[in-house]
Tab-separated table of C-alpha atoms and ligand atoms in Angstrom:
chain	number	residue	atom	x	y	z
A	1	MET	CA	-53.361	10.839	13.521
A	2	SER	CA	-52.013	7.655	11.574
A	3	ALA	CA	-51.161	7.946	8.160
A	4	LEU	CA	-52.073	3.732	8.033
A	5	PHE	CA	-55.774	4.729	8.932
A	6	GLN	CA	-56.238	7.566	6.722
A	7	PRO	CA	-58.535	6.178	3.348
A	8	PHE	CA	-57.225	6.442	-0.213
A	9	ARG	CA	-59.369	7.262	-3.222
A	10	LEU	CA	-58.718	5.942	-6.649
A	11	ARG	CA	-61.049	7.070	-9.177
A	12	GLN	CA	-64.841	6.440	-7.639
A	13	LEU	CA	-63.137	3.948	-5.218
A	14	THR	CA	-62.516	4.915	-1.748
A	15	LEU	CA	-60.262	2.497	0.703
A	16	PRO	CA	-61.133	2.956	4.229
A	17	ASN	CA	-57.461	2.752	5.021
A	18	ARG	CA	-53.933	1.959	3.387
A	19	ILE	CA	-53.547	-1.777	4.386
A	20	VAL	CA	-54.031	-3.852	1.255
A	21	ILE	CA	-54.614	-7.785	1.162
A	22	SER	CA	-52.027	-8.667	-1.316
A	23	PRO	CA	-52.891	-11.571	-4.313
A	24	MET	CA	-52.247	-14.991	-3.296
A	25	CYS	CA	-52.530	-18.130	-5.329
A	26	GLU	CA	-54.836	-20.446	-3.347
A	27	TYR	CA	-53.665	-23.591	-5.948
A	28	SER	CA	-57.588	-24.554	-4.806
A	29	ALA	CA	-59.715	-24.121	-7.930
A	30	VAL	CA	-61.221	-26.629	-10.326
A	31	ASP	CA	-60.938	-26.173	-13.942
A	32	GLY	CA	-60.328	-22.275	-13.021
A	33	CYS	CA	-63.741	-22.300	-10.545
A	34	ALA	CA	-63.936	-21.058	-7.150
A	35	THR	CA	-64.471	-23.687	-4.441
A	36	ASP	CA	-65.512	-23.431	-0.682
A	37	TRP	CA	-61.736	-22.895	-0.045
A	38	HIS	CA	-62.367	-19.799	-1.591
A	39	LEU	CA	-65.316	-18.812	0.475
A	40	ILE	CA	-63.417	-19.425	3.589
A	41	HIS	CA	-60.353	-17.936	2.603
A	42	LEU	CA	-61.512	-14.574	0.898
A	43	GLY	CA	-64.451	-14.254	3.809
A	44	SER	CA	-61.912	-14.636	6.874
A	45	LEU	CA	-59.946	-11.980	4.835
A	46	ALA	CA	-62.902	-9.853	4.157
A	47	VAL	CA	-63.973	-9.105	7.927
A	48	SER	CA	-60.114	-8.298	8.577
A	49	GLY	CA	-60.511	-4.395	8.679
A	50	ALA	CA	-58.230	-3.863	5.763
A	51	GLY	CA	-58.878	-1.543	3.098
A	52	LEU	CA	-58.611	-3.431	0.204
A	53	LEU	CA	-58.790	-6.920	-0.531
A	54	ILE	CA	-57.114	-8.549	-4.017
A	55	ILE	CA	-58.089	-11.668	-5.167
A	56	GLU	CA	-55.048	-14.379	-6.101
A	57	ALA	CA	-53.761	-14.010	-9.991
A	58	THR	CA	-56.565	-15.405	-11.901
A	59	ALA	CA	-55.822	-16.762	-15.309
A	60	VAL	CA	-57.442	-15.118	-18.287
A	61	GLU	CA	-56.921	-18.366	-20.410
A	62	PRO	CA	-56.565	-22.157	-19.396
A	63	ARG	CA	-53.123	-22.263	-20.699
A	64	GLY	CA	-52.601	-19.055	-18.570
A	65	ARG	CA	-52.571	-20.736	-15.377
A	66	ILE	CA	-49.645	-21.544	-13.195
A	67	SER	CA	-51.191	-24.844	-12.362
A	68	ARG	CA	-53.897	-26.804	-12.890
A	69	GLU	CA	-55.306	-25.690	-9.603
A	70	CYS	CA	-55.328	-22.192	-10.216
A	71	LEU	CA	-58.230	-19.741	-10.368
A	72	GLY	CA	-59.714	-18.759	-14.097
A	73	ILE	CA	-62.092	-16.240	-15.197
A	74	TYR	CA	-62.323	-17.270	-18.883
A	75	SER	CA	-65.560	-19.393	-19.126
A	76	ASP	CA	-69.061	-18.976	-17.983
A	77	GLU	CA	-68.238	-21.616	-15.063
A	78	ASN	CA	-65.470	-19.649	-13.810
A	79	GLU	CA	-67.762	-16.606	-13.364
A	80	ALA	CA	-70.633	-17.999	-11.872
A	81	ALA	CA	-68.426	-19.780	-9.170
A	82	LEU	CA	-67.000	-16.529	-8.518
A	83	ARG	CA	-70.086	-15.229	-8.254
A	84	ARG	CA	-71.024	-17.656	-5.893
A	85	VAL	CA	-68.244	-16.442	-3.354
A	86	LEU	CA	-68.217	-13.251	-3.845
A	87	ASP	CA	-72.134	-13.076	-3.048
A	88	ALA	CA	-71.690	-14.860	0.006
A	89	VAL	CA	-68.575	-12.338	1.139
A	90	ARG	CA	-70.460	-9.458	0.386
A	91	ARG	CA	-73.221	-10.504	2.499
A	92	TYR	CA	-70.726	-9.736	5.347
A	93	SER	CA	-68.527	-7.395	4.428
A	94	ASP	CA	-68.031	-3.684	2.595
A	95	MET	CA	-64.336	-3.979	1.902
A	96	PRO	CA	-63.518	-3.075	-1.536
A	97	ILE	CA	-62.402	-6.157	-3.469
A	98	GLY	CA	-60.301	-6.172	-6.618
A	99	ILE	CA	-58.849	-9.103	-8.554
A	100	GLN	CA	-55.537	-9.510	-10.139
A	101	LEU	CA	-55.710	-10.652	-13.840
A	102	ALA	CA	-53.153	-13.221	-15.036
A	103	HIS	CA	-51.328	-15.090	-17.732
A	104	ALA	CA	-48.472	-17.120	-16.548
A	105	GLY	CA	-46.749	-17.567	-19.872
A	106	ARG	CA	-43.468	-19.439	-19.793
A	107	LYS	CA	-44.368	-20.496	-15.929
A	108	GLY	CA	-47.407	-22.153	-16.739
A	109	SER	CA	-48.053	-25.845	-16.453
A	110	GLN	CA	-46.520	-26.380	-12.932
A	111	ARG	CA	-47.110	-28.732	-10.325
A	112	LYS	CA	-48.878	-26.840	-7.382
A	113	PRO	CA	-46.386	-26.247	-4.397
A	114	SER	CA	-47.659	-28.858	-2.095
A	115	ASP	CA	-47.317	-31.355	-4.971
A	116	GLY	CA	-43.348	-30.260	-5.087
A	117	ARG	CA	-43.594	-27.115	-7.788
A	118	GLY	CA	-41.964	-27.664	-10.901
A	119	ASN	CA	-42.957	-27.983	-14.590
A	120	VAL	CA	-45.259	-30.670	-15.644
A	121	PRO	CA	-44.581	-31.598	-19.320
A	122	GLU	CA	-47.692	-32.070	-22.014
A	123	ALA	CA	-47.335	-35.896	-21.763
A	124	GLU	CA	-48.137	-35.552	-17.626
A	125	GLY	CA	-50.881	-33.555	-18.595
A	126	GLY	CA	-49.973	-30.192	-18.972
A	127	TRP	CA	-49.566	-27.751	-21.621
A	128	GLN	CA	-47.486	-25.890	-24.088
A	129	THR	CA	-46.530	-22.925	-22.366
A	130	VAL	CA	-45.940	-19.339	-24.764
A	131	GLY	CA	-43.282	-16.853	-24.147
A	132	PRO	CA	-42.020	-13.447	-25.818
A	133	SER	CA	-39.074	-16.040	-27.242
A	134	ALA	CA	-38.518	-19.533	-27.180
A	135	ILE	CA	-36.255	-19.591	-23.724
A	136	ALA	CA	-36.971	-21.977	-20.997
A	137	PHE	CA	-37.302	-20.586	-17.462
A	138	LEU	CA	-34.972	-23.255	-16.298
A	139	PRO	CA	-33.114	-25.818	-18.616
A	140	GLU	CA	-34.745	-28.659	-17.729
A	141	TRP	CA	-38.508	-27.145	-17.931
A	142	GLN	CA	-40.450	-27.070	-21.362
A	143	THR	CA	-39.508	-24.772	-24.158
A	144	PRO	CA	-42.074	-22.247	-24.288
A	145	ARG	CA	-43.563	-21.433	-28.157
A	146	GLU	CA	-42.578	-18.058	-29.029
A	147	ILE	CA	-45.918	-16.178	-28.883
A	148	ASP	CA	-46.701	-14.720	-32.807
A	149	ARG	CA	-48.597	-11.248	-33.073
A	150	ALA	CA	-52.126	-13.263	-33.830
A	151	GLY	CA	-51.485	-15.374	-30.319
A	152	MET	CA	-50.840	-11.896	-28.670
A	153	ALA	CA	-53.974	-10.263	-29.695
A	154	ALA	CA	-55.626	-13.342	-28.705
A	155	VAL	CA	-54.091	-13.006	-25.387
A	156	ILE	CA	-55.184	-8.979	-25.278
A	157	GLU	CA	-58.755	-10.212	-25.912
A	158	ALA	CA	-58.632	-12.781	-23.252
A	159	PHE	CA	-57.579	-10.430	-20.757
A	160	VAL	CA	-60.542	-7.988	-22.193
A	161	GLN	CA	-63.053	-10.697	-22.080
A	162	ALA	CA	-61.870	-11.281	-18.214
A	163	ALA	CA	-62.110	-7.385	-17.457
A	164	ARG	CA	-65.690	-7.399	-19.020
A	165	ARG	CA	-66.476	-10.396	-16.672
A	166	CYS	CA	-65.391	-8.722	-13.524
A	167	ALA	CA	-67.301	-5.766	-14.359
A	168	ARG	CA	-70.364	-8.029	-14.349
A	169	LEU	CA	-69.425	-9.513	-10.898
A	170	GLY	CA	-69.152	-6.159	-9.439
A	171	LEU	CA	-65.519	-6.146	-8.962
A	172	ASP	CA	-64.125	-3.002	-7.794
A	173	LEU	CA	-60.330	-2.971	-8.871
A	174	ILE	CA	-58.322	-5.037	-11.304
A	175	GLU	CA	-54.669	-5.108	-10.936
A	176	LEU	CA	-52.834	-6.636	-14.203
A	177	HIS	CA	-50.223	-9.344	-12.951
A	178	GLY	CA	-47.231	-7.935	-14.587
A	179	ALA	CA	-44.690	-9.239	-12.010
A	180	HIS	CA	-42.668	-12.292	-11.124
A	181	GLY	CA	-41.489	-13.878	-14.847
A	182	TYR	CA	-45.072	-14.354	-15.884
A	183	LEU	CA	-46.146	-13.192	-19.238
A	184	ILE	CA	-46.217	-9.439	-19.025
A	185	SER	CA	-43.251	-9.434	-16.570
A	186	SER	CA	-41.328	-11.843	-19.595
A	187	PHE	CA	-41.990	-9.426	-21.852
A	188	LEU	CA	-40.556	-6.510	-19.924
A	189	SER	CA	-37.325	-8.530	-19.142
A	190	PRO	CA	-34.564	-8.981	-21.346
A	191	ILE	CA	-33.768	-11.972	-19.822
A	192	ALA	CA	-37.017	-13.848	-21.513
A	193	ASN	CA	-37.597	-11.382	-24.311
A	194	ARG	CA	-35.158	-11.994	-27.115
A	195	ARG	CA	-37.586	-10.882	-29.799
A	196	ARG	CA	-36.157	-9.216	-32.949
A	197	ASP	CA	-39.363	-7.750	-33.612
A	198	GLU	CA	-41.034	-4.346	-32.583
A	199	TYR	CA	-41.747	-6.315	-29.681
A	200	GLY	CA	-38.262	-6.863	-28.103
A	201	GLY	CA	-34.808	-5.118	-27.984
A	202	ASP	CA	-34.767	-1.809	-25.893
A	203	LEU	CA	-36.996	-0.989	-23.482
A	204	ASP	CA	-39.376	1.055	-25.773
A	205	ASN	CA	-39.906	-2.122	-27.738
A	206	ARG	CA	-40.147	-4.447	-24.635
A	207	MET	CA	-43.023	-2.248	-22.717
A	208	ARG	CA	-44.875	-2.123	-26.059
A	209	PHE	CA	-47.171	-5.596	-25.494
A	210	PRO	CA	-47.358	-4.699	-21.917
A	211	LEU	CA	-48.809	-1.217	-22.429
A	212	GLU	CA	-50.931	-2.281	-25.258
A	213	LEU	CA	-52.526	-4.868	-23.155
A	214	PHE	CA	-52.961	-2.251	-20.433
A	215	GLU	CA	-54.754	0.295	-22.826
A	216	ALA	CA	-57.104	-2.526	-24.063
A	217	VAL	CA	-57.993	-3.694	-20.601
A	218	ARG	CA	-58.475	0.417	-19.478
A	219	ALA	CA	-60.846	0.353	-22.622
A	220	ALA	CA	-62.631	-2.480	-21.712
A	221	TRP	CA	-63.134	-1.652	-17.760
A	222	PRO	CA	-66.216	0.669	-16.193
A	223	GLN	CA	-64.465	4.034	-16.314
A	224	GLU	CA	-65.256	4.835	-12.868
A	225	ARG	CA	-63.193	1.714	-11.536
A	226	PRO	CA	-59.636	1.891	-11.017
A	227	LEU	CA	-57.053	-0.178	-12.766
A	228	GLY	CA	-53.619	-0.656	-11.755
A	229	ILE	CA	-50.615	-3.160	-12.088
A	230	ARG	CA	-47.722	-5.000	-10.125
A	231	PHE	CA	-44.750	-5.147	-11.779
A	232	ASN	CA	-40.585	-5.436	-10.835
A	233	GLY	CA	-38.966	-3.043	-9.503
A	234	THR	CA	-35.971	-5.123	-10.061
A	235	ASP	CA	-35.097	-8.559	-11.505
A	236	TRP	CA	-32.136	-8.372	-9.371
A	237	ASP	CA	-30.318	-9.918	-12.070
A	238	ALA	CA	-27.816	-8.112	-14.243
A	239	SER	CA	-29.342	-8.718	-17.475
A	240	GLY	CA	-32.535	-8.283	-16.509
A	241	ILE	CA	-35.089	-5.579	-15.634
A	242	THR	CA	-33.462	-2.525	-13.392
A	243	ALA	CA	-34.919	0.276	-11.303
A	244	THR	CA	-34.265	2.580	-14.509
A	245	ASP	CA	-36.283	0.592	-16.148
A	246	ALA	CA	-39.280	0.132	-13.903
A	247	VAL	CA	-39.561	3.809	-13.474
A	248	ALA	CA	-39.693	4.286	-17.012
A	249	PHE	CA	-42.723	1.795	-17.223
A	250	ALA	CA	-44.219	3.546	-14.704
A	251	CYS	CA	-43.942	6.726	-16.384
A	252	ALA	CA	-45.611	5.425	-19.639
A	253	LEU	CA	-48.559	3.565	-17.633
A	254	LYS	CA	-49.097	6.781	-15.862
A	255	ASP	CA	-49.709	8.547	-19.727
A	256	ALA	CA	-52.008	5.273	-20.339
A	257	GLY	CA	-54.330	6.095	-17.549
A	258	CYS	CA	-52.973	3.688	-14.757
A	259	ASP	CA	-54.366	4.404	-11.455
A	260	TYR	CA	-51.587	2.885	-8.896
A	261	VAL	CA	-48.782	0.652	-9.361
A	262	ASP	CA	-47.631	-2.469	-7.287
A	263	VAL	CA	-43.969	-2.920	-6.905
A	264	SER	CA	-42.590	-5.893	-6.503
A	265	SER	CA	-39.691	-7.791	-8.297
A	266	GLY	CA	-37.779	-10.801	-9.283
A	267	GLY	CA	-39.003	-13.814	-10.828
A	268	ASN	CA	-37.507	-13.854	-14.457
A	269	SER	CA	-34.635	-15.890	-13.224
A	270	VAL	CA	-33.212	-17.771	-10.110
A	271	ALA	CA	-30.900	-14.741	-9.202
A	272	PRO	CA	-30.982	-14.476	-5.393
A	273	ILE	CA	-33.364	-11.832	-3.608
A	274	PRO	CA	-31.763	-10.130	-0.628
A	275	VAL	CA	-34.785	-11.008	1.628
A	276	GLY	CA	-35.763	-8.593	4.361
A	277	PRO	CA	-37.754	-6.434	6.277
A	278	GLY	CA	-39.409	-3.877	3.486
A	279	TYR	CA	-36.826	-4.866	1.046
A	280	GLN	CA	-38.614	-3.926	-1.887
A	281	VAL	CA	-39.671	-0.350	-0.738
A	282	PRO	CA	-36.876	1.328	-1.817
A	283	TYR	CA	-38.056	0.371	-5.474
A	284	ALA	CA	-41.665	1.666	-5.087
A	285	ALA	CA	-40.249	4.836	-3.101
A	286	GLN	CA	-38.348	5.211	-6.282
A	287	VAL	CA	-41.056	4.605	-8.721
A	288	LYS	CA	-43.448	6.701	-6.615
A	289	ARG	CA	-41.252	9.839	-6.728
A	290	ALA	CA	-40.321	9.662	-10.464
A	291	SER	CA	-43.726	9.067	-11.870
A	292	GLY	CA	-45.931	10.670	-9.289
A	293	LEU	CA	-48.179	7.618	-9.292
A	294	PRO	CA	-49.833	6.215	-6.139
A	295	THR	CA	-48.006	3.512	-5.400
A	296	MET	CA	-48.098	0.406	-3.242
A	297	ALA	CA	-45.306	-1.366	-1.318
A	298	VAL	CA	-45.245	-4.890	-0.561
A	299	GLY	CA	-42.826	-7.523	0.735
A	300	LEU	CA	-41.794	-8.273	4.230
A	301	ILE	CA	-43.837	-5.527	6.277
A	302	ARG	CA	-44.607	-7.090	9.129
A	303	GLU	CA	-44.932	-4.758	11.778
A	304	PRO	CA	-47.621	-1.952	12.288
A	305	ARG	CA	-45.211	0.956	12.873
A	306	HIS	CA	-42.853	-0.397	9.692
A	307	ALA	CA	-46.119	0.050	7.503
A	308	GLU	CA	-47.020	3.063	9.131
A	309	ALA	CA	-43.453	4.720	8.649
A	310	ILE	CA	-43.916	3.605	4.931
A	311	VAL	CA	-46.865	5.749	4.304
A	312	ALA	CA	-45.920	8.405	6.890
A	313	ASN	CA	-42.715	9.103	4.987
A	314	GLY	CA	-44.188	9.101	1.588
A	315	GLU	CA	-42.007	5.796	0.627
A	316	ALA	CA	-45.593	4.549	-0.721
A	317	ASP	CA	-49.373	5.471	-0.395
A	318	LEU	CA	-50.302	1.636	0.380
A	319	VAL	CA	-49.285	-0.958	2.022
A	320	ALA	CA	-49.831	-4.940	1.039
A	321	LEU	CA	-49.623	-7.748	3.484
A	322	GLY	CA	-49.259	-11.543	2.195
A	323	ARG	CA	-47.880	-14.079	4.307
A	324	GLY	CA	-48.468	-11.576	7.421
A	325	ILE	CA	-52.048	-11.273	7.250
A	326	LEU	CA	-52.281	-15.067	6.323
A	327	ASN	CA	-50.507	-15.483	9.876
A	328	ASP	CA	-52.985	-13.026	11.522
A	329	PRO	CA	-55.738	-12.350	9.790
A	330	ARG	CA	-56.630	-9.405	12.407
A	331	TRP	CA	-53.458	-7.703	11.546
A	332	PRO	CA	-55.409	-4.169	11.040
A	333	TRP	CA	-57.140	-4.449	14.415
A	334	HIS	CA	-54.023	-4.982	16.140
A	335	ALA	CA	-52.323	-2.587	13.860
A	336	ALA	CA	-55.455	0.096	14.796
A	337	GLU	CA	-55.164	-0.783	18.414
A	338	GLU	CA	-51.079	0.071	18.183
A	339	LEU	CA	-51.592	2.914	15.981
A	340	GLY	CA	-54.484	4.524	17.029
A	341	GLY	CA	-56.751	3.898	14.204
A	342	SER	CA	-60.396	2.260	13.757
A	343	VAL	CA	-61.696	-0.425	11.728
A	344	ALA	CA	-64.517	-1.872	10.444
A	345	PHE	CA	-65.608	-5.219	11.569
A	346	PRO	CA	-68.385	-7.264	11.686
A	347	HIS	CA	-71.173	-6.855	15.075
A	348	GLN	CA	-70.673	-10.377	15.257
A	349	TYR	CA	-66.898	-10.073	16.357
A	350	ARG	CA	-67.418	-6.762	18.595
A	351	ARG	CA	-66.351	-7.596	21.746
A	352	ALA	CA	-62.877	-8.916	20.505
A	353	VAL	CA	-62.041	-5.807	18.208
A	354	THR	CA	-60.082	-3.107	20.739
A	355	ARG	CA	-60.369	-2.219	24.504
A	356	GLU	CA	-62.615	0.914	22.845
A	357	GLY	CA	-64.851	-1.929	21.316
A	358	ILE	CA	-65.429	-3.868	24.382
A	359	HIS	CA	-66.305	-0.704	26.591
A	360	GLN	CA	-68.747	0.459	24.123
A	361	HIS	CA	-70.221	-3.413	24.504
A	362	PHE	CA	-70.310	-2.968	28.586
A	363	ALA	CA	-71.957	0.583	28.322
A	364	ALA	CA	-74.409	-1.189	25.862
A	365	SER	CA	-75.842	-3.247	28.703
A	366	PRO	CA	-76.106	-1.294	31.786
A	367	THR	CA	-78.688	-3.392	33.866
A	368	THR	CA	-76.433	-6.408	34.259
A	369	GLY	CA	-72.952	-4.971	34.102
A	370	ARG	CA	-71.819	-8.180	31.872
A	371	PRO	CA	-71.243	-8.765	28.537
A	372	GLN	CA	-74.695	-9.639	25.969
A	373	GLY	CA	-74.919	-12.351	23.882
B	401	FMN	C1	-49.334	-18.306	-0.756
B	401	FMN	C2	-48.667	-17.260	-1.583
B	401	FMN	C3	-49.303	-17.070	-2.853
B	401	FMN	C4	-49.031	-15.573	-3.848
B	401	FMN	N1	-49.614	-15.692	-4.909
B	401	FMN	C5	-49.472	-14.321	-5.668
B	401	FMN	C6	-50.154	-13.744	-6.687
B	401	FMN	O1	-51.342	-15.056	-6.644
B	401	FMN	N2	-49.835	-13.071	-7.164
B	401	FMN	C7	-48.900	-12.335	-6.621
B	401	FMN	O2	-48.644	-11.220	-7.362
B	401	FMN	N3	-48.202	-12.393	-5.682
B	401	FMN	C8	-48.192	-13.394	-5.043
B	401	FMN	N4	-47.789	-13.772	-4.232
B	401	FMN	C9	-46.705	-13.085	-3.422
B	401	FMN	C10	-47.371	-11.653	-2.534
B	401	FMN	O3	-48.437	-11.168	-2.995
B	401	FMN	C11	-46.495	-10.975	-1.839
B	401	FMN	O4	-46.177	-9.996	-2.656
B	401	FMN	C12	-44.992	-11.583	-1.529
B	401	FMN	O5	-45.633	-12.880	-0.311
B	401	FMN	C13	-44.418	-10.716	-0.358
B	401	FMN	O6	-45.451	-10.013	0.651
B	401	FMN	P1	-45.062	-10.686	1.843
B	401	FMN	O7	-44.017	-10.823	2.795
B	401	FMN	O8	-46.152	-9.689	3.008
B	401	FMN	O9	-46.084	-12.159	2.224
B	401	FMN	C14	-47.878	-14.822	-3.360
B	401	FMN	C15	-47.403	-14.987	-2.244
B	401	FMN	C16	-47.897	-16.191	-1.080
B	401	FMN	C17	-47.145	-16.372	0.452
């Protein structure tokens, strides 16, 4: 019996298996509005057989976008555009769909990767970024404005309004983006947070804003729907977030009613990351052990047997796939074949699924003995 293909429950939501599609920015929105690309991209992934699809980092206010092309959920137009995509996808797939709510903080106002990345100054159509402290991500980047208490309250309110829009859209789950050096992550990291008030300094202070934000979203999001957060298990930098900090944050999140944690890493500095298969899994395992929270592991998990072992060994409850599932959008089908699991698939693709599926199809055509349709 495959562990990867066992269902998993988060509040009232049951995921049919442990395979999660990791949030991935598409840099294809217009003024924060989803486009036909999102229909194609999310539509394709929604028929992959995964247990949960998490929509890309979606900004709660315009300056919270990484780039001008990032998806947003801060206006009625954004909500309507996403509704169009979700309505179409849901006609053909009952895969649970979540969304990652985000604020880019001091890493906003960037060029999209296909335009060469890098910071866009205000003079060239970018915007003034904000951060916990007035410290630029890189020396050549603009210096963020240190966000004041009123600004922090406004950001929390933007997350709350975004959560209400997500509730109206019928989304099944929210994940807060607390990783990779964006606003929430930068509050947690001593690299970016040098505040002298009660939101900077020791870990209790650095966690204060992320936890207040989490609690406000939890209160605005329907009780039966799960709320989780992605954060860094490490900054890979001696002066940044450590694994011990990550564990303490997870324990505080548990007390705040967090349903799952998604453990990633890096992005508060340009310190090198020792990437390799499952390079972040030990951080997820440590957080899971110490906090007891349902935990998602991510990062170079490409082989079905590797994903199976992570869940079977109890290192994580859920496994998120990014590049691997873009490369092979039928990854869950192939994993099911290899591991002996079963996946949902659209009837249109029945003949392509598994030997068993094809056999069933032949059996359904007794008169000709040939596949139909
Ligand atoms: C194209 C692309 C876009 C991404 N966008 C996001 C994002 O919106 N939010 C996020 O937390 N991580 C983002 N990531 C990171 C992935 O979710 C994932 O954590 C990372 O790629 C490692 O997993 P993988 O090795 O399976 O790709 C992105 C990665 C890629 C390749």
